[in-house]
mmCIF file of C-alpha atoms in Angstrom:
data_model
loop_
_atom_site.group_PDB
_atom_site.id
_atom_site.type_symbol
_atom_site.label_atom_id
_atom_site.label_comp_id
_atom_site.label_asym_id
_atom_site.label_seq_id
_atom_site.Cartn_x
_atom_site.Cartn_y
_atom_site.Cartn_z
ATOM 1 C CA UNK Q 187 0.000 0.000 0.000
ATOM 2 C CA UNK Q 188 1.344 3.403 -0.990
ATOM 3 C CA UNK Q 189 0.187 6.355 1.074
ATOM 4 C CA UNK Q 190 0.144 9.993 0.027
ATOM 5 C CA UNK Q 191 2.940 12.384 0.901
ATOM 6 C CA UNK Q 192 3.138 13.591 4.474
ATOM 7 C CA UNK Q 193 0.219 15.846 5.432
ATOM 8 C CA UNK Q 194 0.616 19.389 6.687
ATOM 9 C CA UNK Q 195 0.711 18.334 10.346
ATOM 10 C CA UNK Q 196 3.823 16.244 9.696
ATOM 11 C CA UNK Q 197 6.086 18.865 8.182
ATOM 12 C CA UNK Q 198 8.443 19.502 11.110
ATOM 13 C CA UNK Q 199 11.860 20.595 9.888
ATOM 14 C CA UNK Q 200 15.158 19.269 11.172
ATOM 15 C CA UNK Q 201 17.809 21.992 11.610
ATOM 16 C CA UNK Q 202 21.367 20.602 11.843
ATOM 17 C CA UNK Q 203 22.641 23.940 13.116
ATOM 18 C CA UNK Q 204 20.602 23.559 16.312
ATOM 19 C CA UNK Q 205 22.271 20.220 17.003
ATOM 20 C CA UNK Q 206 25.924 21.291 16.947
ATOM 21 C CA UNK Q 207 26.507 21.737 20.686
ATOM 22 C CA UNK Q 208 24.972 18.411 21.659
ATOM 23 C CA UNK Q 209 26.761 16.556 18.886
ATOM 24 C CA UNK Q 210 30.068 17.995 20.075
ATOM 25 C CA UNK Q 211 29.453 16.784 23.633
ATOM 26 C CA UNK Q 212 28.412 13.331 22.427
ATOM 27 C CA UNK Q 213 31.497 13.100 20.252
ATOM 28 C CA UNK Q 214 33.779 14.150 23.096
ATOM 29 C CA UNK Q 215 32.321 11.535 25.459
ATOM 30 C CA UNK Q 216 31.940 8.853 22.772
ATOM 31 C CA UNK Q 217 28.232 8.401 23.409
ATOM 32 C CA UNK Q 218 25.331 7.373 21.198
ATOM 33 C CA UNK Q 219 21.723 8.558 21.258
ATOM 34 C CA UNK Q 220 18.586 6.973 19.909
ATOM 35 C CA UNK Q 221 17.747 10.463 18.672
ATOM 36 C CA UNK Q 222 20.432 10.076 16.025
ATOM 37 C CA UNK Q 223 20.146 6.364 15.363
ATOM 38 C CA UNK Q 224 16.355 6.359 14.967
ATOM 39 C CA UNK Q 225 16.340 9.566 12.884
ATOM 40 C CA UNK Q 226 13.912 11.120 15.339
ATOM 41 C CA UNK Q 227 12.041 14.098 13.844
ATOM 42 C CA UNK Q 228 12.263 15.895 17.203
ATOM 43 C CA UNK Q 229 16.061 15.834 17.307
ATOM 44 C CA UNK Q 230 16.631 19.525 16.588
ATOM 45 C CA UNK Q 231 14.156 20.636 19.242
ATOM 46 C CA UNK Q 232 15.560 18.307 21.898
ATOM 47 C CA UNK Q 233 19.243 18.879 21.137
ATOM 48 C CA UNK Q 234 18.675 22.640 21.114
ATOM 49 C CA UNK Q 235 17.177 22.355 24.611
ATOM 50 C CA UNK Q 236 20.025 20.186 25.870
ATOM 51 C CA UNK Q 237 17.931 16.992 25.953
ATOM 52 C CA UNK Q 238 18.992 13.593 24.630
ATOM 53 C CA UNK Q 239 17.975 9.949 25.006
ATOM 54 C CA UNK Q 240 21.165 7.997 25.508
ATOM 55 C CA UNK Q 241 21.672 4.715 23.658
ATOM 56 C CA UNK Q 242 23.903 2.441 25.718
ATOM 57 C CA UNK Q 243 25.381 -0.957 24.834
ATOM 58 C CA UNK Q 244 26.468 0.182 21.405
ATOM 59 C CA UNK Q 245 24.679 1.062 18.169
ATOM 60 C CA UNK Q 246 24.059 -2.457 16.823
ATOM 61 C CA UNK Q 247 20.961 -4.568 17.466
ATOM 62 C CA UNK Q 248 20.722 -8.350 17.307
ATOM 63 C CA UNK Q 249 17.138 -8.304 16.000
ATOM 64 C CA UNK Q 250 15.753 -7.435 12.580
ATOM 65 C CA UNK Q 251 12.695 -5.262 13.246
ATOM 66 C CA UNK Q 252 11.599 -3.850 9.903
ATOM 67 C CA UNK Q 253 10.381 -0.500 11.268
ATOM 68 C CA UNK Q 254 13.526 0.498 13.192
ATOM 69 C CA UNK Q 255 16.543 2.403 11.894
ATOM 70 C CA UNK Q 256 19.022 1.129 14.515
ATOM 71 C CA UNK Q 257 21.707 -0.861 12.698
ATOM 72 C CA UNK Q 258 21.428 -4.641 12.727
ATOM 73 C CA UNK Q 259 24.642 -6.650 13.042
ATOM 74 C CA UNK Q 260 26.783 -8.580 15.496
ATOM 75 C CA UNK Q 261 27.429 -6.073 18.309
ATOM 76 C CA UNK Q 262 30.793 -5.129 19.708
ATOM 77 C CA UNK Q 263 31.892 -6.116 23.243
ATOM 78 C CA UNK Q 264 30.358 -4.192 26.142
ATOM 79 C CA UNK Q 265 32.106 -0.919 27.015
ATOM 80 C CA UNK Q 266 32.480 -0.979 30.801
ATOM 81 C CA UNK Q 267 33.336 2.739 30.878
ATOM 82 C CA UNK Q 268 30.126 3.793 29.164
ATOM 83 C CA UNK Q 269 27.947 4.207 32.308
ATOM 84 C CA UNK Q 270 30.380 6.732 33.776
ATOM 85 C CA UNK Q 271 30.476 8.714 30.523
ATOM 86 C CA UNK Q 272 26.682 8.810 30.344
ATOM 87 C CA UNK Q 273 26.622 10.046 33.936
ATOM 88 C CA UNK Q 274 29.121 12.779 33.075
ATOM 89 C CA UNK Q 275 26.959 13.911 30.170
ATOM 90 C CA UNK Q 276 23.859 14.008 32.381
ATOM 91 C CA UNK Q 277 25.685 16.089 34.966
ATOM 92 C CA UNK Q 278 27.158 18.484 32.416
ATOM 93 C CA UNK Q 279 23.758 18.968 30.761
ATOM 94 C CA UNK Q 280 22.056 19.449 34.130
ATOM 95 C CA UNK Q 281 19.234 17.094 33.192
ATOM 96 C CA UNK Q 282 16.285 16.857 35.591
ATOM 97 C CA UNK Q 283 15.039 13.720 33.784
ATOM 98 C CA UNK Q 284 16.933 11.339 31.539
ATOM 99 C CA UNK Q 285 15.891 8.356 29.432
ATOM 100 C CA UNK Q 286 18.424 5.561 28.957
ATOM 101 C CA UNK Q 287 17.717 2.979 26.274
ATOM 102 C CA UNK Q 288 19.622 0.332 24.342
ATOM 103 C CA UNK Q 289 19.416 -1.928 21.325
ATOM 104 C CA UNK Q 290 18.374 -5.501 22.002
ATOM 105 C CA UNK Q 291 21.464 -7.506 22.953
ATOM 106 C CA UNK Q 292 20.443 -11.155 22.698
ATOM 107 C CA UNK Q 293 24.148 -11.986 22.470
ATOM 108 C CA UNK Q 294 24.641 -11.137 26.174
ATOM 109 C CA UNK Q 295 23.630 -13.590 28.930
ATOM 110 C CA UNK Q 296 21.592 -10.935 30.755
ATOM 111 C CA UNK Q 297 20.660 -8.950 27.654
ATOM 112 C CA UNK Q 298 22.653 -5.992 28.984
ATOM 113 C CA UNK Q 299 20.572 -5.583 32.157
ATOM 114 C CA UNK Q 300 23.668 -5.160 34.325
ATOM 115 C CA UNK Q 301 24.843 -2.219 32.199
ATOM 116 C CA UNK Q 302 21.420 -0.595 32.457
ATOM 117 C CA UNK Q 303 21.666 -0.943 36.247
ATOM 118 C CA UNK Q 304 25.264 0.307 36.297
ATOM 119 C CA UNK Q 305 24.215 3.362 34.287
ATOM 120 C CA UNK Q 306 21.447 4.176 36.768
ATOM 121 C CA UNK Q 307 23.940 3.857 39.630
ATOM 122 C CA UNK Q 308 26.534 6.023 37.882
ATOM 123 C CA UNK Q 309 24.010 8.799 37.257
ATOM 124 C CA UNK Q 310 22.776 8.645 40.853
ATOM 125 C CA UNK Q 311 26.354 9.078 42.087
ATOM 126 C CA UNK Q 312 27.026 12.326 40.206
ATOM 127 C CA UNK Q 313 23.537 13.776 39.733
ATOM 128 C CA UNK Q 314 21.295 12.525 42.557
ATOM 129 C CA UNK Q 315 18.440 14.899 41.739
ATOM 130 C CA UNK Q 316 18.017 13.553 38.214
ATOM 131 C CA UNK Q 317 15.013 11.322 37.586
ATOM 132 C CA UNK Q 318 16.129 8.224 35.659
ATOM 133 C CA UNK Q 319 14.002 6.288 33.185
ATOM 134 C CA UNK Q 320 15.404 3.063 31.689
ATOM 135 C CA UNK Q 321 13.610 2.281 28.417
ATOM 136 C CA UNK Q 322 14.425 -1.404 28.264
ATOM 137 C CA UNK Q 323 14.248 -4.197 25.675
ATOM 138 C CA UNK Q 324 12.395 -7.382 26.584
ATOM 139 C CA UNK Q 325 15.522 -9.267 27.797
ATOM 140 C CA UNK Q 326 13.803 -12.333 26.265
ATOM 141 C CA UNK Q 327 11.473 -12.171 29.243
ATOM 142 C CA UNK Q 328 14.184 -13.190 31.699
ATOM 143 C CA UNK Q 329 13.003 -12.364 35.228
ATOM 144 C CA UNK Q 330 16.545 -12.198 36.626
ATOM 145 C CA UNK Q 331 17.500 -9.521 34.079
ATOM 146 C CA UNK Q 332 14.381 -7.528 34.864
ATOM 147 C CA UNK Q 333 15.104 -7.856 38.587
ATOM 148 C CA UNK Q 334 18.602 -6.478 37.995
ATOM 149 C CA UNK Q 335 17.186 -3.329 36.417
ATOM 150 C CA UNK Q 336 14.445 -2.879 38.996
ATOM 151 C CA UNK Q 337 16.908 -3.332 41.884
ATOM 152 C CA UNK Q 338 18.719 -0.204 40.659
ATOM 153 C CA UNK Q 339 15.590 1.729 41.753
ATOM 154 C CA UNK Q 340 14.803 3.838 38.685
ATOM 155 C CA UNK Q 341 12.182 6.558 39.055
ATOM 156 C CA UNK Q 342 10.109 5.032 36.239
ATOM 157 C CA UNK Q 343 10.700 2.108 33.882
ATOM 158 C CA UNK Q 344 9.515 1.841 30.283
ATOM 159 C CA UNK Q 345 9.139 -0.929 27.736
ATOM 160 C CA UNK Q 346 7.341 -0.212 24.465
ATOM 161 C CA UNK Q 347 4.935 -2.700 22.904
ATOM 162 C CA UNK Q 348 5.209 -0.542 19.737
ATOM 163 C CA UNK Q 349 2.189 -1.980 17.864
ATOM 164 C CA UNK Q 350 -0.799 -4.308 18.063
ATOM 165 C CA UNK Q 351 -0.380 -8.039 18.511
ATOM 166 C CA UNK Q 352 -1.467 -8.896 14.948
ATOM 167 C CA UNK Q 353 1.425 -6.873 13.517
ATOM 168 C CA UNK Q 354 4.190 -8.323 15.665
ATOM 169 C CA UNK Q 355 5.711 -10.010 12.624
ATOM 170 C CA UNK Q 356 7.447 -6.682 11.982
ATOM 171 C CA UNK Q 357 9.147 -7.030 15.394
ATOM 172 C CA UNK Q 358 11.512 -9.872 14.598
ATOM 173 C CA UNK Q 359 12.320 -11.897 17.711
ATOM 174 C CA UNK Q 360 9.708 -10.105 19.841
ATOM 175 C CA UNK Q 361 6.417 -11.427 21.196
ATOM 176 C CA UNK Q 362 3.378 -9.359 22.181
ATOM 177 C CA UNK Q 363 2.513 -11.483 25.202
ATOM 178 C CA UNK Q 364 6.109 -11.420 26.373
ATOM 179 C CA UNK Q 365 6.213 -7.620 26.197
ATOM 180 C CA UNK Q 366 3.093 -7.447 28.357
ATOM 181 C CA UNK Q 367 4.731 -9.887 30.769
ATOM 182 C CA UNK Q 368 7.808 -7.639 30.940
ATOM 183 C CA UNK Q 369 5.632 -4.746 32.082
ATOM 184 C CA UNK Q 370 3.717 -6.802 34.641
ATOM 185 C CA UNK Q 371 6.925 -8.364 35.969
ATOM 186 C CA UNK Q 372 8.481 -4.934 36.461
ATOM 187 C CA UNK Q 373 5.379 -3.879 38.372
ATOM 188 C CA UNK Q 374 5.464 -7.014 40.510
ATOM 189 C CA UNK Q 375 9.182 -6.696 41.250
ATOM 190 C CA UNK Q 376 8.872 -3.064 42.339
ATOM 191 C CA UNK Q 377 5.228 -2.025 42.894
ATOM 192 C CA UNK Q 378 6.263 1.522 43.814
ATOM 193 C CA UNK Q 379 7.985 2.105 40.459
ATOM 194 C CA UNK Q 380 5.682 3.520 37.745
ATOM 195 C CA UNK Q 381 5.538 1.524 34.499
ATOM 196 C CA UNK Q 382 5.291 3.136 31.065
ATOM 197 C CA UNK Q 383 4.819 1.908 27.497
ATOM 198 C CA UNK Q 384 4.393 3.307 24.005
ATOM 199 C CA UNK Q 385 2.746 2.458 20.706
ATOM 200 C CA UNK Q 386 2.978 3.777 17.160
ATOM 201 C CA UNK Q 387 0.030 4.260 14.814
ATOM 202 C CA UNK Q 388 -0.208 4.106 11.049
ATOM 203 C CA UNK Q 389 1.203 0.590 10.642
ATOM 204 C CA UNK Q 390 -2.042 -1.032 9.532
ATOM 205 C CA UNK Q 391 -3.750 -1.469 12.903
ATOM 206 C CA UNK Q 392 -7.489 -0.986 13.403
ATOM 207 C CA UNK Q 393 -9.106 1.275 15.962
ATOM 208 C CA UNK Q 394 -10.496 -1.679 17.885
ATOM 209 C CA UNK Q 395 -7.027 -3.252 18.013
ATOM 210 C CA UNK Q 396 -5.551 -0.072 19.474
ATOM 211 C CA UNK Q 397 -8.219 0.032 22.193
ATOM 212 C CA UNK Q 398 -7.455 -3.622 22.921
ATOM 213 C CA UNK Q 399 -3.773 -2.770 23.379
ATOM 214 C CA UNK Q 400 -4.682 0.020 25.793
ATOM 215 C CA UNK Q 401 -6.700 -2.436 27.846
ATOM 216 C CA UNK Q 402 -3.909 -5.007 27.773
ATOM 217 C CA UNK Q 403 -1.409 -2.403 28.962
ATOM 218 C CA UNK Q 404 -3.644 -1.361 31.849
ATOM 219 C CA UNK Q 405 -4.046 -5.009 32.746
ATOM 220 C CA UNK Q 406 -0.268 -5.337 32.847
ATOM 221 C CA UNK Q 407 -0.024 -2.473 35.329
ATOM 222 C CA UNK Q 408 1.050 0.226 32.906
ATOM 223 C CA UNK Q 409 0.150 3.710 34.173
ATOM 224 C CA UNK Q 410 1.905 5.954 31.635
ATOM 225 C CA UNK Q 411 1.572 5.869 27.853
ATOM 226 C CA UNK Q 412 2.878 7.491 24.683
ATOM 227 C CA UNK Q 413 1.064 7.271 21.338
ATOM 228 C CA UNK Q 414 2.745 8.578 18.189
ATOM 229 C CA UNK Q 415 2.747 8.357 14.403
ATOM 230 C CA UNK Q 416 4.998 5.775 12.763
ATOM 231 C CA UNK Q 417 7.316 7.364 10.207
ATOM 232 C CA UNK Q 418 9.337 4.980 8.053
ATOM 233 C CA UNK Q 419 13.062 5.823 8.275
ATOM 234 C CA UNK Q 420 13.589 4.926 4.601
ATOM 235 C CA UNK Q 421 11.978 3.204 1.630
ATOM 236 C CA UNK Q 422 13.670 -0.005 2.742
ATOM 237 C CA UNK Q 423 11.739 -0.082 6.007
ATOM 238 C CA UNK Q 424 8.192 -1.177 6.739
ATOM 239 C CA UNK Q 425 5.978 1.294 4.861
ATOM 240 C CA UNK Q 426 3.591 3.713 6.515
ATOM 241 C CA UNK Q 427 0.052 2.478 5.955
ATOM 242 C CA UNK Q 428 -1.771 5.586 7.115
ATOM 243 C CA UNK Q 429 -1.140 9.070 8.475
ATOM 244 C CA UNK Q 430 -3.355 9.465 11.528
ATOM 245 C CA UNK Q 431 -5.074 12.809 11.964
ATOM 246 C CA UNK Q 432 -4.318 14.843 15.130
ATOM 247 C CA UNK Q 433 -7.904 14.639 16.360
ATOM 248 C CA UNK Q 434 -7.703 10.835 16.415
ATOM 249 C CA UNK Q 435 -4.680 11.065 18.706
ATOM 250 C CA UNK Q 436 -6.617 13.360 21.032
ATOM 251 C CA UNK Q 437 -9.561 10.952 21.095
ATOM 252 C CA UNK Q 438 -7.226 8.088 21.978
ATOM 253 C CA UNK Q 439 -5.667 10.191 24.717
ATOM 254 C CA UNK Q 440 -9.081 10.746 26.280
ATOM 255 C CA UNK Q 441 -9.927 7.052 25.883
ATOM 256 C CA UNK Q 442 -6.709 6.007 27.604
ATOM 257 C CA UNK Q 443 -7.203 8.447 30.486
ATOM 258 C CA UNK Q 444 -10.722 7.105 30.887
ATOM 259 C CA UNK Q 445 -9.252 3.619 31.234
ATOM 260 C CA UNK Q 446 -7.112 4.726 34.166
ATOM 261 C CA UNK Q 447 -3.770 5.800 32.680
ATOM 262 C CA UNK Q 448 -2.308 8.571 34.822
ATOM 263 C CA UNK Q 449 -0.624 10.506 32.010
ATOM 264 C CA UNK Q 450 -0.851 10.091 28.231
ATOM 265 C CA UNK Q 451 1.104 11.883 25.537
ATOM 266 C CA UNK Q 452 -0.653 11.353 22.210
ATOM 267 C CA UNK Q 453 0.092 13.138 18.951
ATOM 268 C CA UNK Q 454 1.751 12.741 15.556
ATOM 269 C CA UNK Q 455 5.235 13.669 16.788
ATOM 270 C CA UNK Q 456 5.038 11.995 20.203
ATOM 271 C CA UNK Q 457 7.817 9.518 20.969
ATOM 272 C CA UNK Q 458 8.369 7.557 24.170
ATOM 273 C CA UNK Q 459 11.184 9.809 25.371
ATOM 274 C CA UNK Q 460 9.782 13.086 24.007
ATOM 275 C CA UNK Q 461 8.962 15.391 26.967
ATOM 276 C CA UNK Q 462 9.499 12.322 29.155
ATOM 277 C CA UNK Q 463 9.941 14.399 32.290
ATOM 278 C CA UNK Q 464 6.342 15.607 32.100
ATOM 279 C CA UNK Q 465 4.826 12.193 32.826
ATOM 280 C CA UNK Q 466 5.879 12.151 36.464
ATOM 281 C CA UNK Q 467 5.821 15.912 36.973
ATOM 282 C CA UNK Q 468 2.226 16.282 35.810
ATOM 283 C CA UNK Q 469 0.970 13.559 38.153
ATOM 284 C CA UNK Q 470 2.883 14.713 41.227
ATOM 285 C CA UNK Q 471 5.133 11.652 41.156
ATOM 286 C CA UNK Q 472 8.390 13.460 40.451
ATOM 287 C CA UNK Q 473 10.058 13.185 43.858
ATOM 288 C CA UNK Q 474 13.537 11.722 44.002
ATOM 289 C CA UNK Q 475 13.204 9.620 47.149
ATOM 290 C CA UNK Q 476 14.266 6.540 45.143
ATOM 291 C CA UNK Q 477 17.975 7.234 45.203
#
């Protein structure tokens, strides 16, 4: 299916000049961001404001998801100095909230959970007031790996289901039920830690399927949600099936809030880490007693 060119509400411009300062810092500290790897359309806005979502455990993913722009190949060995460099960047940027994510590392026994935990600890040591949000892969559903992350006491933990169960063939190596189990396991391991997820629209899902996902996420204990428009990184990726109108996103936001979600960001340019600090701040859950 070939869709029309992007509509007027999806014409945000990327300005490389606004990114120079952040790119210099990232280059100096030898750090990656999902902002760059995923070709995020919000990159200029976030980099200009001194915000970035750090991509730890390298730039290479062991899975072959057809919607994602992160490179797929055999990853390099783990960089044990990376957590400290991420922490330095957080401190130098003065971040009040930071999202830490990673590619899927099925080549590692714990999926990289120990590095996620080490990164949380390193940030706590140098910037104790910063709220920390690990955006984690599924770790193949391994409870020990999830326990490792939750024991680091993040302020909020996120795992994105990305799409409806029927379309999980585009998430090579992933499983819809397993992703829901990841969220519920995180909740069970640390009931006081808020759980967050995200989905993309425009991949061929139906409205009823989206509502079903919202219900499944609530059933898994998810309290925070992002809903955004899927934008194919290139012609070689899974094609956009539909551009969803802004009013549909607003309707879904109201539906999700009515189902009991505490905070929902829903709009064409919404991404899981976009304005991530607002989720806790807007619900009065932004204290830092978890350090």
